[in-house]
Amino acid sequence: MVQMRTMEIMVGGFMAAGFVALFFLAMQVSNLSNLAGGDGYQITARFDNIGGLKVRSPVTMAGVRVGRVTEISFDNTTYEAIVTLQVDRSYNTIPDDTFAKIYTAGLLGEQYIGLDPGGSEEYLADGGTISLTQSALVLEEIIGQFLFSKAEEGGSDGE
Amino acid sequence: MEQLARLGRTGIASLQRLGRGHLLLLHMLSGLTDLTRRPRLLIAQLYSVGVLSMLIITISGLFVGMVLGLQGFYILSQFGAEEALGVMVAASLVRELGPVVTALLFAGRAGSALTAEIGLMKATEQLSGLEMMAVDPIKRILTPRFMAGLLSMPLLAAIFSAIGVIGGHLVGVGLLGVDEGAYWSQMQAKIDLHEDIYNGVIKSIVFGFVCTWIALFQGHDCVPTSEGVSRATTRTVVHSALAILCLDFVLTALMFGE
């Protein structure tokens, strides 16, 4: 039989190892560290088509992550998607004529919002709206357009 | 007619066993207040259930993670998506393999030991002896073991997953040359604390509950002979494995189905 004291120490070590493992999973493996410092200001943008954008998709500026998508809703009257972005407090000098575009990371990667700053002196504040937007590129539409223009070319050659 | 009677007998027997199992569970849970007054009993059981299972869990976790790294790399490299190796390894470990493989190993390593121990105590009339001394054997013997199993399982599963992620890193980054930054950053971007990690922990708590319950019930309910103990031990492993895999399907459907 193991001594009570050694046993207690080993049980303590076991519990500590378990909690360290949980902590490791939470901090290193999951997105907890990205969510930390979650306070920021909200801006909304309207898109004709958001493609595969999801809640928690990143919002980037010049490739740097400045926030994330917190809410996606649909406007019944204008048939547009209303995307709410949460931008970190430290990035509070985004011009109000900023252009929001939906990009795709790689060919099959996830979609994210890229912000191209404009030249305005006015900055976006909490609750502000981005009016200049560009919808997501839907692959099927592009292929459709490409085929259509090819077919037209082919038709004109034949004449 | 004889056939029908036999069917009825089997049905009644299994219902009775189910009832005894639940009564035992209630009895064990009623001993929780006594356990708070004797934490040493719990520590002794945490040692034999948790600490002694750690070696097999760590080594299996390492190798499962390494195999995931190898297999994942071969498949992902066909699509030119080696960078997603971290996500694949971490998601499969945290969501499925961590809780399930840990529970299966736990049933084999600790569950069978619990059944054999309790069954032998019953066969050698130690449980009756305790009862003669006005000590409730279920509260004194079974409750600490039950709590130890319930507490150990999530910790063991977390250790398994964490070691597995490191094992995948060893093979993927160290051996096969996946970019280290991509391994971690893609993992952090895709693995969600609530969706993946909390659900994995909930799974392992459920498995710990079921595994320990089955092991203790089989030990307590066995025929008190050497053959009865050996049969009960076998049943523990078989029933635990089946319960874990069936419950895993149900839990996965509840948690990850939309």
Short mmCIF file of C-alpha atoms in Angstrom, two decimals:
data_model
loop_
_atom_site.label_atom_id
_atom_site.label_comp_id
_atom_site.label_asym_id
_atom_site.label_seq_id
_atom_site.Cartn_x
_atom_site.Cartn_y
_atom_site.Cartn_z
CA MET A 1 0.00 0.00 0.00
CA VAL A 2 1.29 3.39 -0.97
CA GLN A 3 1.79 5.85 1.88
CA MET A 4 -1.11 8.26 2.38
CA ARG A 5 1.13 11.29 1.86
CA THR A 6 2.63 10.10 -1.45
CA MET A 7 -0.86 9.15 -2.55
CA GLU A 8 -2.18 12.62 -1.77
CA ILE A 9 0.69 14.19 -3.67
CA MET A 10 0.10 11.98 -6.70
CA VAL A 11 -3.64 12.66 -6.67
CA GLY A 12 -2.82 16.36 -6.45
CA GLY A 13 -0.49 15.98 -9.42
CA PHE A 14 -3.18 14.13 -11.36
CA MET A 15 -5.79 16.82 -10.70
CA ALA A 16 -3.29 19.54 -11.59
CA ALA A 17 -2.37 17.75 -14.83
CA GLY A 18 -6.06 17.44 -15.71
CA PHE A 19 -6.72 21.12 -15.15
CA VAL A 20 -3.56 22.12 -17.01
CA ALA A 21 -4.77 19.99 -19.94
CA LEU A 22 -8.19 21.67 -19.86
CA PHE A 23 -6.53 25.07 -19.68
CA PHE A 24 -4.25 24.14 -22.59
CA LEU A 25 -7.26 23.07 -24.67
CA ALA A 26 -9.12 26.26 -23.83
CA MET A 27 -6.25 28.69 -24.43
CA GLN A 28 -4.04 27.08 -27.05
CA VAL A 29 -6.45 24.96 -29.07
CA SER A 30 -9.69 26.93 -29.05
CA ASN A 31 -10.51 30.46 -30.09
CA LEU A 32 -10.77 31.76 -26.52
CA SER A 33 -7.67 33.93 -26.88
CA ASN A 34 -9.18 35.51 -30.00
CA LEU A 35 -12.38 36.35 -28.15
CA ALA A 36 -10.57 37.93 -25.23
CA GLY A 37 -10.94 41.69 -24.99
CA GLY A 38 -14.37 41.33 -26.57
CA ASP A 39 -15.50 44.90 -26.04
CA GLY A 40 -15.48 47.04 -29.11
CA TYR A 41 -17.87 49.16 -31.10
CA GLN A 42 -20.56 48.00 -33.47
CA ILE A 43 -20.96 49.08 -37.06
CA THR A 44 -23.42 47.73 -39.58
CA ALA A 45 -23.10 47.15 -43.28
CA ARG A 46 -25.70 46.12 -45.86
CA PHE A 47 -24.86 43.60 -48.54
CA ASP A 48 -26.87 42.32 -51.52
CA ASN A 49 -25.38 38.87 -51.03
CA ILE A 50 -23.15 37.70 -48.21
CA GLY A 51 -22.30 34.30 -49.70
CA GLY A 52 -20.92 32.00 -47.02
CA LEU A 53 -20.23 34.66 -44.39
CA LYS A 54 -20.96 33.45 -40.85
CA VAL A 55 -21.24 34.92 -37.39
CA ARG A 56 -17.70 35.16 -35.92
CA SER A 57 -16.11 35.48 -39.36
CA PRO A 58 -13.10 37.80 -39.18
CA VAL A 59 -13.13 41.47 -40.18
CA THR A 60 -9.77 42.59 -41.55
CA MET A 61 -8.14 45.77 -42.64
CA ALA A 62 -5.01 45.58 -44.80
CA GLY A 63 -5.01 41.90 -43.85
CA VAL A 64 -4.90 42.60 -40.12
CA ARG A 65 -7.77 41.25 -38.06
CA VAL A 66 -9.58 44.20 -36.49
CA GLY A 67 -12.84 42.60 -35.39
CA ARG A 68 -15.46 40.00 -36.17
CA VAL A 69 -19.00 39.56 -37.42
CA THR A 70 -21.42 39.44 -34.49
CA GLU A 71 -24.81 39.30 -36.15
CA ILE A 72 -26.32 38.62 -39.55
CA SER A 73 -29.95 39.48 -40.22
CA PHE A 74 -32.21 40.02 -43.20
CA ASP A 75 -34.12 43.17 -44.12
CA ASN A 76 -37.63 42.30 -45.24
CA THR A 77 -38.24 45.51 -47.14
CA THR A 78 -35.02 45.99 -49.10
CA TYR A 79 -34.14 42.26 -49.33
CA GLU A 80 -30.61 42.96 -48.17
CA ALA A 81 -28.47 41.27 -45.56
CA ILE A 82 -27.62 43.40 -42.55
CA VAL A 83 -24.25 42.43 -41.09
CA THR A 84 -23.21 43.77 -37.71
CA LEU A 85 -19.45 44.02 -37.21
CA GLN A 86 -17.73 44.41 -33.89
CA VAL A 87 -14.47 46.30 -34.25
CA ASP A 88 -11.91 46.48 -31.44
CA ARG A 89 -11.74 49.77 -29.54
CA SER A 90 -8.13 50.34 -30.53
CA TYR A 91 -9.08 50.69 -34.21
CA ASN A 92 -11.28 53.76 -33.83
CA THR A 93 -10.07 55.79 -36.79
CA ILE A 94 -11.91 54.05 -39.62
CA PRO A 95 -13.14 56.68 -42.13
CA ASP A 96 -16.89 56.76 -42.72
CA ASP A 97 -16.48 56.24 -46.49
CA THR A 98 -14.76 52.91 -45.94
CA PHE A 99 -15.50 50.24 -48.52
CA ALA A 100 -16.54 46.82 -47.10
CA LYS A 101 -15.99 43.82 -49.36
CA ILE A 102 -16.53 40.12 -48.77
CA TYR A 103 -13.47 38.10 -49.69
CA THR A 104 -12.71 34.40 -49.67
CA ALA A 105 -9.51 33.13 -48.06
CA GLY A 106 -8.06 30.84 -50.72
CA LEU A 107 -10.17 29.04 -53.26
CA LEU A 108 -12.21 27.00 -50.80
CA GLY A 109 -11.44 28.91 -47.60
CA GLU A 110 -13.78 30.70 -45.28
CA GLN A 111 -15.21 34.10 -46.17
CA TYR A 112 -14.32 37.27 -44.35
CA ILE A 113 -14.95 41.00 -44.59
CA GLY A 114 -12.13 43.24 -45.77
CA LEU A 115 -12.34 46.98 -45.08
CA ASP A 116 -10.69 49.40 -47.55
CA PRO A 117 -10.36 52.79 -45.88
CA GLY A 118 -11.57 55.85 -47.75
CA GLY A 119 -10.25 59.38 -47.50
CA SER A 120 -12.86 60.99 -45.29
CA GLU A 121 -11.91 62.96 -42.20
CA GLU A 122 -14.99 61.69 -40.35
CA TYR A 123 -14.57 58.45 -38.46
CA LEU A 124 -17.11 55.68 -37.93
CA ALA A 125 -18.52 55.67 -34.41
CA ASP A 126 -20.50 53.11 -32.45
CA GLY A 127 -23.69 52.28 -34.35
CA GLY A 128 -22.33 53.73 -37.59
CA THR A 129 -23.16 52.33 -41.00
CA ILE A 130 -20.92 51.46 -43.90
CA SER A 131 -22.77 52.41 -47.07
CA LEU A 132 -20.20 51.32 -49.66
CA THR A 133 -20.28 47.54 -49.89
CA GLN A 134 -19.49 44.85 -52.39
CA SER A 135 -21.20 41.49 -52.27
CA ALA A 136 -19.54 38.12 -52.05
CA LEU A 137 -18.42 36.56 -55.30
CA VAL A 138 -20.54 33.49 -55.93
CA LEU A 139 -18.54 31.00 -57.93
CA GLU A 140 -21.54 29.70 -59.87
CA GLU A 141 -22.43 33.23 -61.05
CA ILE A 142 -18.89 33.87 -62.25
CA ILE A 143 -18.77 30.58 -64.10
CA GLY A 144 -22.20 31.31 -65.54
CA GLN A 145 -21.09 34.73 -66.77
CA PHE A 146 -17.90 33.26 -68.20
CA LEU A 147 -19.77 30.55 -70.10
CA PHE A 148 -22.31 33.10 -71.33
CA SER A 149 -19.62 35.42 -72.70
CA LYS A 150 -17.80 32.44 -74.27
CA ALA A 151 -21.01 31.35 -75.94
CA GLU A 152 -21.54 34.87 -77.32
CA GLU A 153 -18.02 34.92 -78.69
CA GLY A 154 -18.53 31.55 -80.30
CA GLY A 155 -21.83 32.75 -81.82
CA SER A 156 -20.27 35.87 -83.34
CA ASP A 157 -17.36 33.86 -84.78
CA GLY A 158 -19.80 31.54 -86.51
CA GLU A 159 -21.54 34.33 -88.37
CA MET B 1 -46.08 -21.96 -24.03
CA GLU B 2 -42.69 -22.76 -22.49
CA GLN B 3 -41.07 -20.34 -24.99
CA LEU B 4 -43.42 -17.56 -23.94
CA ALA B 5 -42.73 -18.16 -20.26
CA ARG B 6 -38.99 -18.04 -20.92
CA LEU B 7 -39.35 -14.72 -22.76
CA GLY B 8 -41.38 -13.35 -19.87
CA ARG B 9 -38.78 -14.56 -17.38
CA THR B 10 -35.99 -12.83 -19.27
CA GLY B 11 -38.00 -9.63 -19.50
CA ILE B 12 -38.83 -9.60 -15.80
CA ALA B 13 -35.23 -10.41 -14.86
CA SER B 14 -33.80 -7.59 -16.95
CA LEU B 15 -36.36 -5.12 -15.61
CA GLN B 16 -35.51 -6.20 -12.07
CA ARG B 17 -31.81 -5.72 -12.81
CA LEU B 18 -32.53 -2.26 -14.18
CA GLY B 19 -34.50 -1.42 -11.04
CA ARG B 20 -31.73 -2.69 -8.76
CA GLY B 21 -29.24 -0.60 -10.73
CA HIS B 22 -31.23 2.58 -10.19
CA LEU B 23 -31.82 1.82 -6.50
CA LEU B 24 -28.08 1.31 -6.11
CA LEU B 25 -27.43 4.63 -7.86
CA LEU B 26 -29.83 6.45 -5.51
CA HIS B 27 -28.26 4.76 -2.52
CA MET B 28 -24.77 5.76 -3.69
CA LEU B 29 -25.84 9.36 -4.26
CA SER B 30 -27.41 9.49 -0.80
CA GLY B 31 -23.95 8.73 0.60
CA LEU B 32 -22.50 11.97 -0.81
CA THR B 33 -23.06 13.90 2.41
CA ASP B 34 -21.14 11.25 4.36
CA LEU B 35 -18.34 11.45 1.81
CA THR B 36 -17.79 15.16 2.47
CA ARG B 37 -16.96 14.22 6.06
CA ARG B 38 -14.42 11.60 4.91
CA PRO B 39 -12.53 13.11 1.95
CA ARG B 40 -9.63 10.67 2.51
CA LEU B 41 -11.74 7.80 1.14
CA LEU B 42 -12.20 9.78 -2.07
CA ILE B 43 -8.49 10.56 -2.34
CA ALA B 44 -7.58 6.88 -2.02
CA GLN B 45 -10.01 6.04 -4.81
CA LEU B 46 -8.88 8.94 -7.01
CA TYR B 47 -5.43 7.42 -6.74
CA SER B 48 -6.43 3.94 -7.84
CA VAL B 49 -8.96 5.07 -10.47
CA GLY B 50 -7.34 8.26 -11.77
CA VAL B 51 -3.61 8.32 -11.12
CA LEU B 52 -3.05 4.68 -12.06
CA SER B 53 -4.98 5.18 -15.33
CA MET B 54 -2.86 8.16 -16.29
CA LEU B 55 0.01 6.18 -17.84
CA ILE B 56 -2.16 4.28 -20.32
CA ILE B 57 -4.13 7.46 -21.13
CA THR B 58 -1.01 9.54 -21.78
CA ILE B 59 0.67 6.94 -23.98
CA SER B 60 -2.49 6.14 -25.95
CA GLY B 61 -3.22 9.84 -26.37
CA LEU B 62 0.26 10.47 -27.74
CA PHE B 63 0.03 7.65 -30.25
CA VAL B 64 -3.54 8.39 -31.31
CA GLY B 65 -2.49 12.00 -31.95
CA MET B 66 0.57 10.87 -33.91
CA VAL B 67 -1.49 8.47 -36.05
CA LEU B 68 -4.05 11.23 -36.70
CA GLY B 69 -1.16 13.45 -37.78
CA LEU B 70 0.12 10.84 -40.25
CA GLN B 71 -3.23 9.80 -41.70
CA GLY B 72 -4.55 13.35 -41.81
CA PHE B 73 -1.43 14.55 -43.60
CA TYR B 74 -1.69 11.92 -46.33
CA ILE B 75 -5.33 12.74 -47.03
CA LEU B 76 -5.05 16.52 -46.67
CA SER B 77 -1.91 16.72 -48.83
CA GLN B 78 -3.93 15.31 -51.75
CA PHE B 79 -6.03 18.47 -51.62
CA GLY B 80 -3.06 20.71 -50.88
CA ALA B 81 -4.57 21.56 -47.51
CA GLU B 82 -1.82 20.35 -45.15
CA GLU B 83 -2.25 23.55 -43.14
CA ALA B 84 -5.64 22.29 -41.94
CA LEU B 85 -3.92 19.36 -40.17
CA GLY B 86 -4.13 21.12 -36.80
CA VAL B 87 -7.87 21.63 -37.13
CA MET B 88 -8.42 18.02 -38.14
CA VAL B 89 -6.35 16.59 -35.31
CA ALA B 90 -7.78 18.90 -32.65
CA ALA B 91 -11.41 18.64 -33.75
CA SER B 92 -11.41 14.86 -33.97
CA LEU B 93 -9.65 14.55 -30.61
CA VAL B 94 -11.68 17.10 -28.66
CA ARG B 95 -15.05 16.15 -30.09
CA GLU B 96 -14.86 12.38 -30.44
CA LEU B 97 -11.68 10.45 -29.85
CA GLY B 98 -10.73 12.10 -26.58
CA PRO B 99 -13.92 11.29 -24.66
CA VAL B 100 -14.67 7.98 -26.39
CA VAL B 101 -11.23 6.34 -26.40
CA THR B 102 -10.58 7.54 -22.84
CA ALA B 103 -13.88 6.02 -21.73
CA LEU B 104 -13.14 2.72 -23.47
CA LEU B 105 -9.67 2.56 -21.91
CA PHE B 106 -11.13 3.59 -18.58
CA ALA B 107 -13.71 0.79 -18.75
CA GLY B 108 -10.95 -1.71 -19.46
CA ARG B 109 -8.42 -0.36 -16.98
CA ALA B 110 -10.46 0.98 -14.05
CA GLY B 111 -14.00 -0.34 -14.57
CA SER B 112 -12.99 -3.99 -14.64
CA ALA B 113 -10.80 -3.48 -11.58
CA LEU B 114 -13.71 -1.89 -9.69
CA THR B 115 -16.05 -4.77 -10.58
CA ALA B 116 -13.52 -7.40 -9.58
CA GLU B 117 -12.78 -5.61 -6.32
CA ILE B 118 -16.41 -5.18 -5.29
CA GLY B 119 -17.36 -8.65 -6.50
CA LEU B 120 -14.55 -10.24 -4.51
CA MET B 121 -15.55 -8.21 -1.45
CA LYS B 122 -19.03 -9.61 -1.86
CA ALA B 123 -17.79 -13.17 -2.44
CA THR B 124 -15.61 -13.06 0.66
CA GLU B 125 -18.51 -11.52 2.63
CA GLN B 126 -16.61 -8.34 3.45
CA LEU B 127 -19.63 -6.27 2.48
CA SER B 128 -21.84 -8.32 4.82
CA GLY B 129 -19.16 -7.92 7.49
CA LEU B 130 -19.36 -4.15 7.22
CA GLU B 131 -23.12 -4.37 7.46
CA MET B 132 -22.79 -6.41 10.65
CA MET B 133 -20.73 -3.56 12.10
CA ALA B 134 -23.59 -1.17 11.24
CA VAL B 135 -21.52 0.46 8.47
CA ASP B 136 -23.43 0.98 5.24
CA PRO B 137 -21.17 -0.78 2.69
CA ILE B 138 -22.69 1.11 -0.26
CA LYS B 139 -22.04 4.51 1.28
CA ARG B 140 -18.64 3.53 2.63
CA ILE B 141 -17.26 1.47 -0.28
CA LEU B 142 -19.22 2.33 -3.42
CA THR B 143 -19.87 6.07 -3.14
CA PRO B 144 -16.18 7.13 -3.03
CA ARG B 145 -15.44 4.89 -6.03
CA PHE B 146 -18.38 6.35 -7.93
CA MET B 147 -17.32 9.93 -7.28
CA ALA B 148 -13.70 9.13 -8.11
CA GLY B 149 -14.76 7.73 -11.50
CA LEU B 150 -17.01 10.71 -12.18
CA LEU B 151 -14.23 13.20 -11.35
CA SER B 152 -11.39 11.34 -13.06
CA MET B 153 -12.99 10.84 -16.46
CA PRO B 154 -13.18 14.48 -17.65
CA LEU B 155 -9.64 15.12 -16.40
CA LEU B 156 -8.33 11.99 -18.12
CA ALA B 157 -10.14 12.92 -21.35
CA ALA B 158 -8.65 16.43 -21.23
CA ILE B 159 -5.17 14.97 -20.72
CA PHE B 160 -5.77 12.55 -23.61
CA SER B 161 -6.84 15.34 -25.99
CA ALA B 162 -4.06 17.71 -24.98
CA ILE B 163 -1.37 15.05 -25.35
CA GLY B 164 -2.95 13.99 -28.66
CA VAL B 165 -2.74 17.53 -30.04
CA ILE B 166 0.93 17.61 -29.04
CA GLY B 167 1.43 14.19 -30.67
CA GLY B 168 -0.12 15.47 -33.88
CA HIS B 169 2.18 18.46 -33.67
CA LEU B 170 5.22 16.19 -33.24
CA VAL B 171 4.41 14.21 -36.37
CA GLY B 172 2.84 16.96 -38.50
CA VAL B 173 5.25 19.79 -37.77
CA GLY B 174 8.32 17.86 -36.68
CA LEU B 175 8.31 14.99 -39.15
CA LEU B 176 6.20 15.96 -42.14
CA GLY B 177 7.00 19.65 -42.31
CA VAL B 178 3.62 21.30 -41.84
CA ASP B 179 4.05 24.99 -41.00
CA GLU B 180 3.99 25.42 -37.24
CA GLY B 181 2.15 28.76 -37.29
CA ALA B 182 -0.55 27.38 -39.58
CA TYR B 183 -0.98 24.30 -37.37
CA TRP B 184 -1.83 26.41 -34.32
CA SER B 185 -3.52 29.41 -35.93
CA GLN B 186 -5.96 27.39 -38.06
CA MET B 187 -6.74 25.29 -35.00
CA GLN B 188 -7.43 28.36 -32.89
CA ALA B 189 -9.56 29.88 -35.63
CA LYS B 190 -11.79 26.85 -36.10
CA ILE B 191 -12.09 25.17 -32.70
CA ASP B 192 -14.75 26.81 -30.58
CA LEU B 193 -14.60 26.80 -26.80
CA HIS B 194 -18.32 26.14 -26.31
CA GLU B 195 -19.15 24.13 -29.39
CA ASP B 196 -16.18 21.79 -29.23
CA ILE B 197 -14.42 21.80 -25.89
CA TYR B 198 -17.37 22.18 -23.49
CA ASN B 199 -19.33 19.55 -25.39
CA GLY B 200 -16.35 17.19 -25.23
CA VAL B 201 -16.12 17.71 -21.47
CA ILE B 202 -19.87 17.09 -21.08
CA LYS B 203 -19.50 13.88 -23.07
CA SER B 204 -16.69 12.65 -20.87
CA ILE B 205 -18.66 13.44 -17.69
CA VAL B 206 -21.59 11.39 -19.03
CA PHE B 207 -19.27 8.53 -19.95
CA GLY B 208 -17.61 8.66 -16.53
CA PHE B 209 -21.02 8.46 -14.86
CA VAL B 210 -22.20 5.53 -16.97
CA CYS B 211 -18.92 3.57 -16.89
CA THR B 212 -18.49 3.78 -13.13
CA TRP B 213 -22.15 3.04 -12.51
CA ILE B 214 -22.06 -0.07 -14.69
CA ALA B 215 -18.80 -1.27 -13.09
CA LEU B 216 -20.03 -0.78 -9.53
CA PHE B 217 -23.44 -2.28 -10.23
CA GLN B 218 -21.98 -5.38 -11.90
CA GLY B 219 -19.64 -5.87 -8.95
CA HIS B 220 -22.39 -5.38 -6.39
CA ASP B 221 -24.89 -7.52 -8.27
CA CYS B 222 -22.62 -10.44 -9.18
CA VAL B 223 -23.09 -14.05 -8.14
CA PRO B 224 -20.67 -14.32 -5.20
CA THR B 225 -18.50 -17.08 -6.62
CA SER B 226 -15.23 -16.92 -8.53
CA GLU B 227 -17.09 -17.70 -11.75
CA GLY B 228 -19.70 -15.03 -10.97
CA VAL B 229 -16.98 -12.40 -10.41
CA SER B 230 -15.26 -13.28 -13.66
CA ARG B 231 -18.54 -13.07 -15.57
CA ALA B 232 -19.39 -9.74 -13.95
CA THR B 233 -15.98 -8.35 -14.95
CA THR B 234 -16.52 -9.39 -18.56
CA ARG B 235 -20.02 -7.92 -18.55
CA THR B 236 -18.64 -4.62 -17.20
CA VAL B 237 -16.28 -4.20 -20.13
CA VAL B 238 -18.84 -5.31 -22.74
CA HIS B 239 -21.74 -3.26 -21.37
CA SER B 240 -19.56 -0.19 -20.80
CA ALA B 241 -18.22 -0.30 -24.34
CA LEU B 242 -21.69 -0.67 -25.83
CA ALA B 243 -23.14 2.05 -23.60
CA ILE B 244 -20.29 4.44 -24.46
CA LEU B 245 -20.62 3.97 -28.21
CA CYS B 246 -24.44 4.20 -28.25
CA LEU B 247 -24.48 7.22 -25.93
CA ASP B 248 -21.78 8.83 -28.03
CA PHE B 249 -24.04 8.68 -31.07
CA VAL B 250 -26.98 10.13 -29.13
CA LEU B 251 -24.89 12.90 -27.56
CA THR B 252 -23.25 13.78 -30.87
CA ALA B 253 -26.63 13.99 -32.57
CA LEU B 254 -27.92 16.24 -29.78
CA MET B 255 -24.86 18.50 -29.58
CA PHE B 256 -23.54 18.89 -33.09
CA GLY B 257 -26.68 18.29 -35.14
CA GLU B 258 -28.28 21.54 -36.17
#
